[in-house]
Short mmCIF file of C-alpha atoms in Angstrom, two decimals:
data_model
loop_
_atom_site.label_atom_id
_atom_site.label_comp_id
_atom_site.label_asym_id
_atom_site.label_seq_id
_atom_site.Cartn_x
_atom_site.Cartn_y
_atom_site.Cartn_z
CA MET A 14 107.15 91.50 111.49
CA ARG A 15 104.66 92.02 108.73
CA THR A 16 102.63 94.03 111.42
CA ILE A 17 105.41 96.19 112.96
CA VAL A 18 106.87 97.01 109.39
CA TRP A 19 103.39 98.14 108.62
CA PHE A 20 102.86 100.29 111.74
CA ILE A 21 106.47 101.81 110.96
CA TYR A 22 105.71 102.64 107.01
CA PHE A 23 102.29 103.79 108.21
CA TRP A 24 103.68 106.53 110.41
CA LEU A 25 106.99 107.32 108.38
CA TYR A 26 105.15 108.02 105.09
CA LEU A 27 102.55 110.47 106.71
CA ILE A 28 105.55 112.35 108.04
CA PHE A 29 107.46 111.91 104.99
CA ILE A 30 104.37 113.76 103.24
CA TYR A 31 103.73 116.21 105.93
CA PRO A 32 105.26 119.02 104.05
CA LYS A 33 102.25 118.34 101.27
CA GLN A 34 99.52 118.14 103.82
CA ARG A 35 100.70 121.77 105.11
CA TYR A 36 101.28 123.27 101.55
CA PHE A 37 97.66 122.17 101.10
CA GLU A 38 96.34 122.80 104.15
CA LYS A 39 97.93 126.62 103.61
CA ARG A 40 96.45 127.14 100.35
CA ARG A 41 93.20 125.79 101.75
CA ALA A 42 93.36 128.80 104.48
CA GLU A 43 94.29 131.41 101.88
CA GLY A 44 90.89 130.73 100.18
CA VAL A 45 92.36 128.83 97.09
CA PRO A 46 89.30 126.58 95.56
CA LYS A 47 89.72 123.34 97.02
CA GLU A 48 88.85 121.91 93.63
CA GLU A 49 92.23 122.90 92.48
CA ASP A 50 94.08 120.57 94.98
CA LEU A 51 91.58 117.79 95.18
CA PRO A 52 93.08 115.77 92.27
CA GLU A 53 96.43 115.75 93.65
CA ILE A 54 95.18 115.25 97.22
CA ASN A 55 93.11 112.43 95.92
CA GLN A 56 96.35 110.54 93.87
CA VAL A 57 98.19 111.30 97.36
CA VAL A 58 95.59 109.45 99.44
CA GLN A 59 95.24 106.92 96.70
CA ASP A 60 98.89 105.89 96.54
CA TRP A 61 99.21 105.66 100.41
CA GLY A 62 96.02 103.38 100.75
CA ASN A 63 97.49 101.04 97.99
CA ARG A 64 100.40 100.80 99.60
CA LEU A 65 99.27 99.94 102.60
CA LEU A 66 97.03 97.47 101.60
CA LYS A 67 99.60 95.88 99.52
CA LEU A 68 102.36 95.94 102.44
CA ALA A 69 99.67 94.15 104.56
CA GLY A 70 99.25 91.34 101.92
CA VAL A 71 95.46 92.09 101.11
CA THR A 72 94.64 90.39 97.68
CA CYS A 73 91.60 92.32 96.81
CA HIS A 74 88.86 91.20 94.09
CA VAL A 75 86.33 94.02 93.14
CA GLU A 76 83.22 93.04 91.10
CA GLY A 77 80.44 95.29 89.99
CA LEU A 78 82.02 98.99 89.23
CA GLU A 79 79.49 99.06 86.40
CA ASN A 80 76.56 99.45 89.20
CA ILE A 81 78.09 103.37 90.05
CA PRO A 82 75.76 105.50 88.22
CA LYS A 83 77.68 107.79 85.62
CA ASP A 84 78.01 111.60 86.40
CA ARG A 85 76.12 111.56 89.35
CA ALA A 86 76.68 111.43 93.34
CA VAL A 87 75.80 108.63 95.23
CA LEU A 88 75.61 107.54 98.81
CA PHE A 89 77.87 104.45 99.01
CA THR A 90 76.82 102.31 102.03
CA SER A 91 78.94 99.39 103.18
CA ASN A 92 79.04 96.91 106.15
CA HIS A 93 81.91 97.56 108.24
CA GLN A 94 84.05 94.13 109.25
CA GLY A 95 87.62 95.57 110.17
CA ASN A 96 89.81 98.47 110.07
CA PHE A 97 91.16 97.97 106.47
CA ASP A 98 87.62 99.08 105.30
CA ILE A 99 88.59 102.66 104.87
CA PRO A 100 91.48 102.03 102.77
CA LEU A 101 89.78 99.48 100.76
CA MET A 102 86.67 101.94 100.41
CA ILE A 103 88.65 105.07 99.56
CA THR A 104 90.93 103.22 96.73
CA LYS A 105 88.57 100.43 94.84
CA LEU A 106 85.37 102.79 94.03
CA GLY A 107 87.23 104.45 90.83
CA THR A 108 88.18 108.02 93.14
CA THR A 109 88.45 108.97 96.41
CA ASN A 110 85.10 110.02 98.08
CA PRO A 111 84.57 111.54 101.44
CA LEU A 112 83.85 109.20 104.37
CA VAL A 113 81.89 109.70 107.33
CA ALA A 114 84.10 108.19 109.95
CA LYS A 115 84.28 107.63 113.71
CA ILE A 116 84.92 110.65 115.95
CA SER A 117 87.99 109.16 117.43
CA LEU A 118 89.90 109.41 113.86
CA GLU A 119 89.63 113.09 114.43
CA HIS A 120 91.87 112.49 116.90
CA LEU A 121 94.96 110.71 115.06
CA PRO A 122 97.74 113.28 114.30
CA PHE A 123 98.49 113.57 110.38
CA ILE A 124 95.82 111.09 109.17
CA SER A 125 92.91 113.09 110.14
CA LYS A 126 94.42 116.38 108.49
CA TRP A 127 94.26 114.21 105.40
CA MET A 128 91.10 113.17 105.88
CA LYS A 129 89.87 116.56 106.21
CA LEU A 130 91.49 117.61 103.18
CA PHE A 131 89.26 115.40 100.85
CA ASP A 132 86.14 116.50 102.99
CA CYS A 133 85.55 113.38 105.52
CA LEU A 134 83.18 113.94 108.29
CA PHE A 135 83.69 112.69 111.91
CA ILE A 136 80.53 111.55 113.49
CA ASP A 137 79.83 111.01 117.20
CA ARG A 138 77.17 108.46 117.25
CA GLY A 139 76.39 109.40 120.97
CA ASN A 140 75.59 112.93 120.42
CA ALA A 141 72.54 113.06 118.24
CA ARG A 142 72.67 116.83 117.48
CA GLN A 143 76.41 116.34 116.36
CA SER A 144 75.40 113.15 114.25
CA LEU A 145 72.54 115.49 112.58
CA ASN A 146 75.17 118.24 111.80
CA VAL A 147 77.27 115.84 110.31
CA PHE A 148 74.53 114.14 108.22
CA SER A 149 73.83 117.84 106.61
CA LYS A 150 77.49 118.47 105.78
CA ALA A 151 77.18 115.17 103.91
CA GLU A 152 74.13 115.97 102.49
CA LYS A 153 75.75 119.47 101.24
CA ILE A 154 78.50 117.39 99.80
CA ILE A 155 76.08 114.96 97.56
CA GLU A 156 74.22 118.48 96.64
CA GLU A 157 77.90 119.93 95.17
CA GLY A 158 78.19 116.55 93.19
CA ARG A 159 80.39 114.23 95.06
CA SER A 160 79.58 111.08 96.54
CA VAL A 161 79.68 110.33 100.32
CA ILE A 162 80.62 106.89 101.97
CA ILE A 163 79.10 105.58 105.04
CA PHE A 164 79.19 102.44 107.21
CA PRO A 165 75.81 102.33 108.56
CA GLU A 166 76.67 99.91 111.36
CA GLY A 167 78.75 102.59 113.12
CA THR A 168 81.07 99.79 114.58
CA ARG A 169 83.19 97.08 113.00
CA SER A 170 81.44 93.72 113.06
CA ARG A 171 84.81 91.92 112.91
CA GLN A 172 83.18 88.91 111.88
CA ASP A 173 80.80 87.92 108.72
CA GLU A 174 77.78 88.68 110.23
CA ALA A 175 76.76 92.22 109.69
CA GLY A 176 75.46 94.22 112.48
CA GLU A 177 72.03 96.19 112.66
CA PHE A 178 71.89 99.33 109.66
CA LYS A 179 71.14 102.55 111.34
CA GLU A 180 68.31 103.92 109.40
CA GLY A 181 69.15 107.59 109.96
CA ALA A 182 72.40 107.27 107.95
CA PHE A 183 70.08 106.89 104.79
CA LYS A 184 68.36 110.29 105.04
CA ILE A 185 71.79 111.56 103.39
CA ALA A 186 70.43 109.86 100.40
CA THR A 187 66.83 110.30 100.64
CA LYS A 188 66.86 113.78 101.65
CA THR A 189 69.13 114.76 98.52
CA GLY A 190 67.43 112.12 96.13
CA ALA A 191 70.92 110.30 95.20
CA PRO A 192 71.06 106.63 94.65
CA VAL A 193 71.94 104.36 97.41
CA VAL A 194 74.86 102.23 96.27
CA PRO A 195 75.10 98.99 98.37
CA VAL A 196 79.27 97.85 98.69
CA ALA A 197 79.63 94.37 100.07
CA ILE A 198 82.87 93.97 101.95
CA ASN A 199 83.86 90.47 102.72
CA GLY A 200 87.03 89.32 104.20
CA SER A 201 88.74 92.41 105.55
CA TYR A 202 88.45 91.33 109.41
CA LYS A 203 90.94 88.52 108.66
CA VAL A 204 93.43 91.09 107.52
CA MET A 205 93.88 91.94 111.26
CA GLU A 206 90.44 91.81 113.90
CA ALA A 207 90.76 87.69 113.42
CA ASN A 208 94.04 87.32 114.34
CA GLY A 209 94.25 89.52 117.76
CA PHE A 210 94.85 92.71 115.79
CA TRP A 211 98.16 91.11 114.12
CA ILE A 212 98.44 91.99 110.32
CA ARG A 213 97.86 88.90 108.33
CA PRO A 214 97.66 88.68 104.42
CA ALA A 215 93.87 87.69 103.39
CA GLU A 216 91.76 87.73 100.31
CA VAL A 217 88.95 90.42 100.39
CA LYS A 218 86.32 90.39 97.90
CA ILE A 219 84.15 93.94 97.28
CA THR A 220 80.90 93.75 95.42
CA VAL A 221 79.58 96.66 93.99
CA LEU A 222 75.62 95.82 93.98
CA PRO A 223 72.82 97.52 92.23
CA ALA A 224 71.99 101.01 92.81
CA ILE A 225 68.77 101.97 94.79
CA GLU A 226 67.12 105.21 93.31
CA THR A 227 65.59 106.63 96.34
CA ALA A 228 63.73 109.67 94.81
CA SER A 229 61.01 106.95 93.88
CA LEU A 230 60.62 105.03 97.14
CA SER A 231 57.57 105.53 99.48
CA LYS A 232 57.89 106.68 102.91
CA GLU A 233 57.36 103.21 103.85
CA GLU A 234 60.23 101.97 101.74
CA MET A 235 62.37 104.72 102.97
CA LYS A 236 61.88 103.68 106.69
CA HIS A 237 63.59 100.30 106.04
CA LEU A 238 66.04 101.29 103.68
CA GLY A 239 69.02 100.21 105.81
CA LEU A 240 67.09 96.90 106.28
CA ARG A 241 66.97 96.16 102.47
CA VAL A 242 70.41 97.32 101.83
CA ARG A 243 71.75 94.95 105.05
CA THR A 244 70.00 91.97 103.34
CA MET A 245 71.38 92.56 100.03
CA ILE A 246 75.03 92.83 101.42
CA MET A 247 74.73 89.43 103.58
CA GLU A 248 73.01 87.81 100.88
CA CYS A 249 75.85 88.27 98.31
CA ASN A 250 78.55 87.67 100.91
CA ASN A 251 76.78 84.42 102.06
CA LYS A 252 76.87 83.25 98.56
CA GLN A 253 80.44 83.87 97.95
CA ASN A 254 81.15 81.98 101.60
CA HIS A 255 79.01 79.12 100.30
CA VAL A 256 80.51 79.00 96.94
CA ALA A 257 83.77 78.98 98.77
CA ASP A 258 83.23 76.30 101.28
CA LYS A 259 82.01 74.05 98.28
CA GLU A 260 85.35 74.56 96.66
CA LYS A 261 87.18 73.94 99.74
CA ILE A 262 85.55 70.79 99.94
CA ALA A 263 86.27 69.76 96.40
CA VAL A 264 90.00 70.30 96.80
CA SER A 265 90.26 68.51 99.79
CA ALA A 266 88.37 65.21 98.40
CA VAL A 267 90.97 65.31 95.85
#
């Protein structure tokens, strides 16, 4: 029942705010600077994302927000466990940041339009030229002073273990000198992917890890930046899961 209600709300809300979508699109077409509308667009997206998480029964614990550099654009790089990572990442980092998303999302009605309004980019991992173009646009966004979110795995792992982090994604940071901020998502796949795509309440932990200053990295360190970030994220999640397992054992022994 929760899943049905969630999807009904998902689409009805997008239809309800369609007039706002058209209003912002019209202003963009008329040449109104996007900076004038971004605060309101961000608020709409934040409200929608938080409602979706609440309706799904997601309990989210966030740690490490103090690790986000102040007054600087960064590249947020996160593991990708499930579909709910997107609303989590756009609502729990303090502000709505442009996201590099898979190309299939560009074909979704309504939602793709809103994503474009806050400058999300759609990447075709199978098209090298298109991917390079997307990375170039992401670099420009960072140079303009806005942070960008990317999932270097390129697809959902649907489990605790993260897949390989593609090194190419990190060139967005190394070419601009922006810090890389690793974000560990722990448990998001339990909301949907672990249940045959039925939505179930779950506890999710988001940990913002210390930033990596790319400007001071050697060429060799840049080559293995993806592996370094993946290791940081997995060590964080494995530690959390180990503590959780010990707590469960202690409770069951009482």
